[in-house]
Amino acid sequence: MPNSFTIGVLALQGAYAAHVKTLTSLGATAKLIRTPDELTGANGLPAIDGLIMPGGESTTMLKFLEHHNFFDTLQSFVATTPTFGTCAGAILLAKDVEHPSQRSLAALDITIERNAYGRQIDSAILTAPTRLEGDPLEMVFIRAPRITRAGPGVEALATRDGFPVLVCQGHILAATFHPELSQDPRVHQLFMNLIRNHSR
Ligand code: GLN
């Protein structure tokens, strides 16, 4: 099935460029999103089929979002439209953020602890089996958060040391690692499938 979707990539800060590359390689059109208008489109017509919120520094992204009503626009958007958050993006989507606590969009019923792996082992590349079809998945963790609680509606598709690292709840997908930094496009393909099922 063709991935003929237009997918927004939040481009306020962080690792958005690699997402564009992966999306393009899968046949989707990527659109950088820097303003609330770019998110909602003109004349009330949605400009994008889904949104990726990249990794980076969630506190910095939050600062940008708190200008020009962007936070509220994004919160309404993610309440109804497929959204995939990686790392800092996952932190922004969470219901509760700890270590330290900060404001979030509360679109995904998880509690997430920032910078949870400490300084020594804050970054790691692991390969582990997941619920995705095919081989074990390479997962790049960079100053990663840890999902310490997942609500009953949240499905864990991959774990690290018993904690979920790839989760799905309805139209929301989140990873505490960076799938855009691996050559394997299966997580992005999963997001396309989620968009396809959501639009049915
Ligand atoms: N440590 C970052 C934060 O708390 C997330 C790191 C990342 O996105 N790679 O926002």
Tab-separated table of C-alpha atoms and ligand atoms in Angstrom:
chain	number	residue	atom	x	y	z
A	1	MET	CA	0.000	0.000	0.000
A	2	PRO	CA	1.430	3.399	-0.898
A	3	ASN	CA	2.255	5.791	1.931
A	4	SER	CA	0.848	8.785	0.097
A	5	PHE	CA	0.447	10.859	3.228
A	6	THR	CA	1.602	14.334	4.089
A	7	ILE	CA	3.210	14.194	7.485
A	8	GLY	CA	4.210	17.198	9.540
A	9	VAL	CA	7.479	17.194	11.442
A	10	LEU	CA	7.606	19.657	14.322
A	11	ALA	CA	10.741	21.674	13.553
A	12	LEU	CA	11.153	24.051	16.472
A	13	GLN	CA	14.334	22.402	17.729
A	14	GLY	CA	16.070	19.039	17.768
A	15	ALA	CA	16.416	15.997	15.517
A	16	TYR	CA	13.738	16.694	12.911
A	17	ALA	CA	15.811	16.430	9.714
A	18	ALA	CA	16.434	12.690	9.984
A	19	HIS	CA	12.673	12.086	10.305
A	20	VAL	CA	12.134	13.919	7.019
A	21	LYS	CA	14.634	11.592	5.350
A	22	THR	CA	12.968	8.432	6.652
A	23	LEU	CA	9.478	9.646	5.738
A	24	THR	CA	10.603	10.561	2.231
A	25	SER	CA	12.272	7.165	1.776
A	26	LEU	CA	8.919	5.540	2.593
A	27	GLY	CA	7.108	7.574	-0.078
A	28	ALA	CA	5.432	10.102	2.225
A	29	THR	CA	5.623	13.880	1.876
A	30	ALA	CA	7.191	15.592	4.878
A	31	LYS	CA	6.264	19.133	5.852
A	32	LEU	CA	8.205	21.095	8.461
A	33	ILE	CA	5.910	22.662	11.056
A	34	ARG	CA	7.115	25.820	12.787
A	35	THR	CA	3.916	27.763	13.464
A	36	PRO	CA	0.390	26.954	14.679
A	37	ASP	CA	-0.965	27.919	11.227
A	38	GLU	CA	1.238	25.355	9.540
A	39	LEU	CA	-0.225	22.754	11.872
A	40	THR	CA	-3.886	23.469	11.298
A	41	GLY	CA	-3.772	24.562	7.650
A	42	ALA	CA	-5.705	27.335	5.958
A	43	ASN	CA	-9.514	27.618	5.966
A	44	GLY	CA	-9.873	24.933	8.592
A	45	LEU	CA	-8.634	22.280	6.154
A	46	PRO	CA	-6.104	20.036	7.842
A	47	ALA	CA	-2.739	20.458	6.167
A	48	ILE	CA	-1.271	17.176	7.347
A	49	ASP	CA	-2.396	13.587	7.973
A	50	GLY	CA	-0.181	13.126	11.000
A	51	LEU	CA	2.609	14.727	12.983
A	52	ILE	CA	6.023	13.649	14.242
A	53	MET	CA	7.383	15.348	17.355
A	54	PRO	CA	11.144	14.737	17.297
A	55	GLY	CA	13.776	14.259	19.959
A	56	GLY	CA	15.800	17.159	21.263
A	57	GLU	CA	15.329	19.118	24.446
A	58	SER	CA	11.739	19.044	25.643
A	59	THR	CA	12.197	22.078	27.897
A	60	THR	CA	13.423	24.180	24.968
A	61	MET	CA	10.583	22.970	22.732
A	62	LEU	CA	8.128	23.823	25.475
A	63	LYS	CA	9.479	27.377	25.581
A	64	PHE	CA	8.859	27.793	21.834
A	65	LEU	CA	5.405	26.219	22.160
A	66	GLU	CA	4.389	28.630	24.871
A	67	HIS	CA	4.596	31.493	22.393
A	68	HIS	CA	1.718	32.492	20.119
A	69	ASN	CA	-0.749	29.959	21.561
A	70	PHE	CA	1.141	27.128	19.876
A	71	PHE	CA	0.792	24.864	22.936
A	72	ASP	CA	-3.024	25.027	22.895
A	73	THR	CA	-3.235	24.528	19.130
A	74	LEU	CA	-0.929	21.527	19.358
A	75	GLN	CA	-2.898	20.087	22.268
A	76	SER	CA	-6.139	20.195	20.248
A	77	PHE	CA	-4.332	18.725	17.242
A	78	VAL	CA	-2.839	15.737	19.083
A	79	ALA	CA	-6.171	15.014	20.767
A	80	THR	CA	-7.616	13.933	17.409
A	81	THR	CA	-4.838	13.424	14.847
A	82	PRO	CA	-2.207	10.664	14.625
A	83	THR	CA	0.985	11.827	16.307
A	84	PHE	CA	4.300	10.082	16.861
A	85	GLY	CA	6.640	11.425	19.546
A	86	THR	CA	10.259	10.323	19.824
A	87	CYS	CA	12.238	10.947	23.002
A	88	ALA	CA	11.645	14.648	23.851
A	89	GLY	CA	8.501	14.337	21.690
A	90	ALA	CA	7.342	11.449	23.867
A	91	ILE	CA	7.994	13.567	26.966
A	92	LEU	CA	5.790	16.334	25.553
A	93	LEU	CA	2.976	13.869	24.767
A	94	ALA	CA	2.960	12.238	28.217
A	95	LYS	CA	0.277	12.773	30.811
A	96	ASP	CA	2.819	13.144	33.630
A	97	VAL	CA	6.471	14.220	33.446
A	98	GLU	CA	8.937	13.759	36.288
A	99	HIS	CA	12.570	14.540	37.105
A	100	PRO	CA	11.828	17.384	37.035
A	101	SER	CA	8.143	17.727	36.384
A	102	GLN	CA	7.075	19.989	33.535
A	103	ARG	CA	4.004	20.909	31.554
A	104	SER	CA	2.919	18.453	28.856
A	105	LEU	CA	0.177	17.782	26.306
A	106	ALA	CA	-1.304	14.837	28.267
A	107	ALA	CA	-2.279	12.942	25.111
A	108	LEU	CA	-0.717	9.645	26.166
A	109	ASP	CA	-1.542	7.962	29.480
A	110	ILE	CA	2.008	7.450	30.736
A	111	THR	CA	4.304	8.820	33.400
A	112	ILE	CA	7.751	9.531	32.012
A	113	GLU	CA	10.975	10.272	33.855
A	114	ARG	CA	13.411	12.534	32.019
A	115	ASN	CA	17.120	11.708	31.698
A	116	ALA	CA	16.436	8.491	33.539
A	117	TYR	CA	19.618	6.594	32.754
A	118	GLY	CA	22.108	8.858	34.514
A	119	ARG	CA	25.229	10.444	33.091
A	120	GLN	CA	27.488	7.406	32.614
A	121	ILE	CA	25.111	5.337	30.529
A	122	ASP	CA	22.953	8.119	29.186
A	123	SER	CA	23.331	7.001	25.573
A	124	ALA	CA	23.281	3.466	24.173
A	125	ILE	CA	22.510	1.506	21.036
A	126	LEU	CA	20.674	-1.748	21.775
A	127	THR	CA	19.218	-4.393	19.507
A	128	ALA	CA	16.268	-6.275	20.955
A	129	PRO	CA	13.197	-8.230	19.883
A	130	THR	CA	9.958	-6.240	19.650
A	131	ARG	CA	6.328	-6.842	18.748
A	132	LEU	CA	7.087	-5.572	15.216
A	133	GLU	CA	7.306	-8.161	12.471
A	134	GLY	CA	10.788	-9.239	11.450
A	135	ASP	CA	14.224	-9.107	13.054
A	136	PRO	CA	15.158	-7.572	16.407
A	137	LEU	CA	15.136	-3.776	16.242
A	138	GLU	CA	18.107	-1.437	16.663
A	139	MET	CA	17.234	1.261	19.205
A	140	VAL	CA	19.338	4.395	19.676
A	141	PHE	CA	18.890	5.955	23.119
A	142	ILE	CA	20.207	9.492	23.685
A	143	ARG	CA	19.736	10.965	27.167
A	144	ALA	CA	16.570	8.969	27.090
A	145	PRO	CA	13.582	9.199	29.364
A	146	ARG	CA	11.984	6.131	30.970
A	147	ILE	CA	8.289	5.292	30.937
A	148	THR	CA	7.632	4.426	34.571
A	149	ARG	CA	3.856	4.005	34.326
A	150	ALA	CA	1.634	3.054	31.393
A	151	GLY	CA	-2.143	3.246	31.732
A	152	PRO	CA	-4.443	0.326	30.852
A	153	GLY	CA	-5.090	1.663	27.333
A	154	VAL	CA	-1.393	1.803	26.471
A	155	GLU	CA	0.177	-1.053	24.518
A	156	ALA	CA	3.922	-1.728	24.903
A	157	LEU	CA	5.532	-2.821	21.625
A	158	ALA	CA	9.112	-2.963	22.912
A	159	THR	CA	10.813	-2.818	26.316
A	160	ARG	CA	14.228	-2.138	27.848
A	161	ASP	CA	14.956	-3.703	31.249
A	162	GLY	CA	11.243	-4.335	31.649
A	163	PHE	CA	10.209	-0.717	30.972
A	164	PRO	CA	8.251	0.114	27.794
A	165	VAL	CA	10.244	2.022	25.146
A	166	LEU	CA	7.774	1.925	22.241
A	167	VAL	CA	4.115	2.435	23.106
A	168	CYS	CA	0.838	2.974	21.317
A	169	GLN	CA	-2.491	4.318	22.564
A	170	GLY	CA	-5.143	4.794	19.898
A	171	HIS	CA	-3.809	7.362	17.419
A	172	ILE	CA	-0.703	8.166	19.502
A	173	LEU	CA	2.654	6.409	19.083
A	174	ALA	CA	5.725	7.169	21.197
A	175	ALA	CA	9.306	5.916	21.441
A	176	THR	CA	11.894	6.801	24.061
A	177	PHE	CA	14.595	6.056	21.465
A	178	HIS	CA	15.417	7.557	18.049
A	179	PRO	CA	14.175	5.279	15.205
A	180	GLU	CA	15.049	8.004	12.668
A	181	LEU	CA	18.756	7.432	13.436
A	182	SER	CA	18.657	3.746	12.417
A	183	GLN	CA	18.417	2.448	8.868
A	184	ASP	CA	15.367	0.344	9.756
A	185	PRO	CA	12.123	2.133	8.729
A	186	ARG	CA	9.709	-0.236	10.507
A	187	VAL	CA	8.713	2.147	13.299
A	188	HIS	CA	7.911	4.927	10.812
A	189	GLN	CA	6.016	2.382	8.698
A	190	LEU	CA	4.056	1.444	11.817
A	191	PHE	CA	3.106	5.118	12.185
A	192	MET	CA	1.901	5.189	8.544
A	193	ASN	CA	-0.229	2.104	9.221
A	194	LEU	CA	-1.676	3.833	12.270
A	195	ILE	CA	-2.565	6.879	10.116
A	196	ARG	CA	-4.152	4.593	7.505
A	197	ASN	CA	-6.276	2.779	10.111
A	198	HIS	CA	-7.237	6.066	11.775
A	199	SER	CA	-8.559	7.559	8.511
A	200	ARG	CA	-10.756	4.532	7.786
B	1	GLN	N1	16.771	14.602	27.674
B	1	GLN	C1	15.885	15.219	26.733
B	1	GLN	C2	14.702	15.877	27.438
B	1	GLN	O1	14.519	15.712	28.596
B	1	GLN	C3	15.391	14.215	25.717
B	1	GLN	C4	16.537	13.652	24.940
B	1	GLN	C5	16.222	13.338	23.514
B	1	GLN	O2	15.209	13.761	22.974
B	1	GLN	N2	17.120	12.627	22.872
B	1	GLN	O3	13.938	16.558	26.826
